[in-house]
């Protein structure tokens, strides 16, 4: 069974700091990759996704992620965080032919103004 | 299009009771998945329904069950509630595009078991 690891469980940053959240997965075949975000009191929503093509994908609100196949990684980045980025972030992976993603345990990000 | 809706939003039950949660997917979406979200555990997959049939199932005990109706609305039932069942239960739907797609999540039902 595939698994998804998010190495940072809690991250605390000041506004304007750079962000990188790690995500590694265990599946060796073709994968689809996602980052979801859950703002306080809101529903889970898609931040960005990778299906194929350019391994550097850009999402909403200035977020981007890079798929590195050799490292089984899909790290999320943002050059300058804002207080409004305070949220929980989930990495998710589906294997080819599956509609059911495996989620990481999530990273809680707190950004101090 | 209206998003995924879940009712009720909050529930308080006592141990041993049963509970039914409801989910209405985005119009036209035929796949509905259920997840249990708890702090530190992330999202644990419960089951997925497609065209009224359970297509995928996670590793939860038989106390957790679900069904889907012909209009794609889905219900999830938990019988003989335990304290550990306290969680946010999320429903998600996927469109039938035939290719990879993200899931669209509802706001969740917060279940507290006392």
XYZ file of N, CA, C and O in Angstrom, chain B residues 30-73:
176
model
N -20.807 11.583 -9.513
C -21.401 10.301 -9.134
C -20.577 9.543 -8.097
O -21.028 8.566 -7.536
N -19.348 10.014 -7.861
C -18.503 9.349 -6.866
C -18.500 10.161 -5.582
O -18.265 11.371 -5.603
N -18.763 9.494 -4.485
C -18.749 10.138 -3.166
C -17.853 9.324 -2.244
O -18.012 8.112 -2.118
N -16.916 10.011 -1.622
C -16.005 9.360 -0.666
C -16.209 9.952 0.712
O -16.567 11.126 0.848
N -15.940 9.158 1.730
C -16.037 9.597 3.118
C -14.677 9.433 3.792
O -13.981 8.433 3.578
N -14.342 10.419 4.625
C -13.091 10.407 5.366
C -13.352 10.765 6.831
O -14.256 11.536 7.139
N -12.496 10.231 7.688
C -12.495 10.618 9.095
C -11.234 11.444 9.328
O -10.130 10.995 9.002
N -11.406 12.656 9.848
C -10.250 13.513 10.127
C -10.121 13.720 11.624
O -11.049 14.181 12.298
N -8.964 13.354 12.149
C -8.663 13.580 13.559
C -7.307 14.260 13.672
O -6.458 14.093 12.797
N -7.088 15.031 14.747
C -5.801 15.724 14.902
C -4.647 14.730 14.922
O -4.693 13.730 15.632
N -3.645 14.979 14.142
C -2.464 14.128 14.143
C -2.566 12.902 13.256
O -1.554 12.282 12.943
N -3.767 12.532 12.844
C -3.958 11.359 11.981
C -4.276 11.735 10.550
O -4.299 10.872 9.666
N -4.565 12.992 10.325
C -4.906 13.401 8.968
C -6.246 12.847 8.545
O -7.146 12.667 9.370
N -6.363 12.552 7.267
C -7.609 12.029 6.718
C -7.483 10.532 6.505
O -6.600 10.066 5.791
N -8.377 9.805 7.137
C -8.420 8.351 6.976
C -9.620 8.001 6.107
O -10.741 8.377 6.422
N -9.369 7.265 5.039
C -10.408 6.911 4.080
C -11.344 5.861 4.651
O -10.907 4.831 5.160
N -12.636 6.140 4.563
C -13.654 5.202 5.037
C -14.173 4.332 3.908
O -14.034 3.116 3.933
N -14.790 4.939 2.927
C -15.307 4.205 1.766
C -15.689 5.175 0.669
O -15.811 6.385 0.892
N -15.872 4.602 -0.528
C -16.266 5.371 -1.693
C -17.438 4.683 -2.369
O -17.454 3.457 -2.490
N -18.404 5.475 -2.785
C -19.556 4.959 -3.507
C -19.608 5.568 -4.896
O -19.290 6.749 -5.094
N -20.003 4.727 -5.849
C -20.155 5.168 -7.233
C -21.372 4.461 -7.793
O -21.442 3.229 -7.742
N -22.301 5.225 -8.311
C -23.529 4.659 -8.873
C -24.173 3.661 -7.924
O -24.491 2.527 -8.304
N -24.321 4.068 -6.677
C -25.036 3.322 -5.633
C -24.302 2.065 -5.165
O -24.873 1.268 -4.398
N -23.066 1.876 -5.602
C -22.300 0.688 -5.211
C -21.033 1.112 -4.480
O -20.370 2.070 -4.881
N -20.705 0.377 -3.431
C -19.449 0.656 -2.738
C -18.313 0.162 -3.620
O -18.163 -1.038 -3.856
N -17.466 1.066 -4.042
C -16.406 0.720 -4.983
C -15.066 0.506 -4.274
O -14.252 -0.272 -4.713
N -14.855 1.235 -3.180
C -13.624 1.106 -2.419
C -13.938 1.202 -0.930
O -14.892 1.886 -0.543
N -13.112 0.534 -0.128
C -13.352 0.529 1.307
C -12.036 0.642 2.038
O -11.046 0.007 1.667
N -12.023 1.445 3.097
C -10.835 1.584 3.928
C -10.849 0.568 5.049
O -11.656 -0.360 5.077
N -9.941 0.743 5.997
C -9.781 -0.212 7.087
C -10.498 0.222 8.353
O -9.863 0.465 9.374
N -11.773 0.330 8.281
C -12.580 0.683 9.443
C -13.476 -0.493 9.800
O -13.847 -1.295 8.941
N -13.844 -0.599 11.090
C -14.705 -1.724 11.488
C -16.083 -1.646 10.865
O -16.499 -0.602 10.367
N -16.787 -2.751 10.931
C -18.098 -2.850 10.321
C -19.142 -1.920 10.921
O -20.226 -1.752 10.345
N -18.815 -1.295 12.063
C -19.757 -0.323 12.659
C -19.955 0.885 11.728
O -20.941 1.608 11.833
N -19.001 1.069 10.850
C -19.071 2.165 9.886
C -19.638 1.617 8.573
O -19.082 0.677 7.990
N -20.724 2.192 8.141
C -21.342 1.738 6.897
C -21.860 2.935 6.127
O -21.972 4.038 6.661
N -22.179 2.706 4.883
C -22.681 3.800 4.081
C -23.593 3.292 2.991
O -23.777 2.079 2.812
N -24.162 4.231 2.297
C -24.953 3.887 1.114
C -25.069 5.119 0.235
O -24.822 6.242 0.675
N -25.459 4.864 -1.001
C -25.645 5.963 -1.942
C -26.967 5.774 -2.648
O -27.355 4.649 -2.984
N -27.642 6.862 -2.859
C -28.951 6.824 -3.490
C -28.841 7.123 -4.985
O -27.782 7.542 -5.461
N -29.932 6.938 -5.681
C -29.912 7.104 -7.139
C -29.594 8.549 -7.553
O -29.141 8.787 -8.671
N -29.820 9.501 -6.662
C -29.496 10.899 -6.994
C -28.076 11.260 -6.570
O -27.713 12.429 -6.545
N -27.278 10.239 -6.231
C -25.871 10.345 -5.812
C -25.674 10.838 -4.388
O -24.549 10.812 -3.891
N -26.736 11.256 -3.729
C -26.593 11.607 -2.311
C -26.155 10.374 -1.532
O -26.504 9.244 -1.885
